[in-house]
Amino acid sequence: MYEKLFSNKAVLNPVDPAFNNAAALAGLLDDHSATVVAALQISDEDYTYLKAELPDNNLSLSNLGILYRNSVLARKLGLIPRISFP
């Protein structure tokens, strides 16, 4: 799932090199927000809202997982209606 979302040239081309190795993620989420927004198909506003639920701003599998799960839940509940699907 990680590679399908974050290492997919159909989502973001070129792929953000920070996401090349899931085991070696480092840095801050905000420095890579464009990749996260594109991968999760959410708006910048939704990213800011969802990110507020994270324990920190680190780029980590844990935080990406939380963002993914919360974005899917929000979409299913109709809380993110402005997302467009290809």
GROMACS .gro file of C-alpha atoms in nm:
model
   86
    1MET     CA    1   0.000   0.000   0.000
    2TYR     CA    2   0.284   0.239   0.089
    3GLU     CA    3   0.445   0.211  -0.255
    4LYS     CA    4   0.109   0.243  -0.431
    5LEU     CA    5   0.044   0.571  -0.249
    6PHE     CA    6   0.381   0.736  -0.197
    7SER     CA    7   0.613   0.592  -0.464
    8ASN     CA    8   0.373   0.605  -0.756
    9LYS     CA    9   0.466   0.821  -1.056
   10ALA     CA   10   0.098   0.836  -1.149
   11VAL     CA   11   0.038   1.022  -0.821
   12LEU     CA   12   0.340   1.251  -0.822
   13ASN     CA   13   0.605   1.268  -1.091
   14PRO     CA   14   0.885   1.281  -1.009
   15VAL     CA   15   0.843   1.080  -0.691
   16ASP     CA   16   0.961   1.261  -0.378
   17PRO     CA   17   1.295   1.093  -0.291
   18ALA     CA   18   1.216   1.116   0.081
   19PHE     CA   19   0.964   0.834   0.023
   20ASN     CA   20   1.201   0.596  -0.162
   21ASN     CA   21   1.265   0.383   0.145
   22ALA     CA   22   0.981   0.345   0.394
   23ALA     CA   23   1.223   0.218   0.659
   24ALA     CA   24   1.438   0.531   0.631
   25LEU     CA   25   1.181   0.810   0.645
   26ALA     CA   26   1.320   1.125   0.802
   27GLY     CA   27   1.241   1.493   0.827
   28LEU     CA   28   0.918   1.680   0.877
   29LEU     CA   29   0.579   1.606   0.725
   30ASP     CA   30   0.529   1.970   0.635
   31ASP     CA   31   0.841   1.960   0.416
   32HIS     CA   32   0.671   1.689   0.209
   33SER     CA   33   0.307   1.796   0.234
   34ALA     CA   34   0.264   1.813  -0.145
   35THR     CA   35   0.343   1.443  -0.170
   36VAL     CA   36   0.112   1.353   0.119
   37VAL     CA   37  -0.173   1.563  -0.020
   38ALA     CA   38  -0.134   1.407  -0.366
   39ALA     CA   39  -0.105   1.052  -0.235
   40LEU     CA   40  -0.407   1.079  -0.007
   41GLN     CA   41  -0.606   1.286  -0.258
   42ILE     CA   42  -0.693   1.550  -0.003
   43SER     CA   43  -0.677   1.928  -0.008
   44ASP     CA   44  -0.414   2.136   0.171
   45GLU     CA   45  -0.688   2.242   0.413
   46ASP     CA   46  -0.780   1.880   0.485
   47TYR     CA   47  -0.411   1.798   0.539
   48THR     CA   48  -0.381   2.076   0.796
   49TYR     CA   49  -0.694   1.956   0.974
   50LEU     CA   50  -0.594   1.588   0.975
   51LYS     CA   51  -0.235   1.665   1.076
   52ALA     CA   52  -0.360   1.829   1.396
   53GLU     CA   53  -0.442   1.480   1.526
   54LEU     CA   54  -0.080   1.362   1.499
   55PRO     CA   55   0.153   1.339   1.799
   56ASP     CA   56   0.426   1.529   1.612
   57ASN     CA   57   0.525   1.662   1.268
   58ASN     CA   58   0.775   1.385   1.190
   59LEU     CA   59   0.771   1.209   0.856
   60SER     CA   60   0.716   0.854   0.979
   61LEU     CA   61   0.524   0.542   0.885
   62SER     CA   62   0.319   0.585   1.199
   63ASN     CA   63   0.211   0.938   1.110
   64LEU     CA   64   0.148   0.848   0.745
   65GLY     CA   65  -0.067   0.557   0.861
   66ILE     CA   66  -0.270   0.781   1.089
   67LEU     CA   67  -0.319   1.035   0.810
   68TYR     CA   68  -0.422   0.761   0.567
   69ARG     CA   69  -0.671   0.600   0.806
   70ASN     CA   70  -0.821   0.933   0.909
   71SER     CA   71  -0.852   1.051   0.549
   72VAL     CA   72  -1.029   0.728   0.449
   73LEU     CA   73  -1.263   0.756   0.747
   74ALA     CA   74  -1.335   1.124   0.681
   75ARG     CA   75  -1.408   1.046   0.316
   76LYS     CA   76  -1.645   0.761   0.410
   77LEU     CA   77  -1.825   0.984   0.659
   78GLY     CA   78  -1.861   1.259   0.399
   79LEU     CA   79  -1.638   1.499   0.590
   80ILE     CA   80  -1.409   1.549   0.291
   81PRO     CA   81  -1.660   1.611   0.013
   82ARG     CA   82  -1.432   1.817  -0.208
   83ILE     CA   83  -1.202   1.528  -0.297
   84SER     CA   84  -1.219   1.439  -0.663
   85PHE     CA   85  -1.132   1.092  -0.781
   86PRO     CA   86  -0.972   1.026  -1.119
   0.00000   0.00000   0.00000
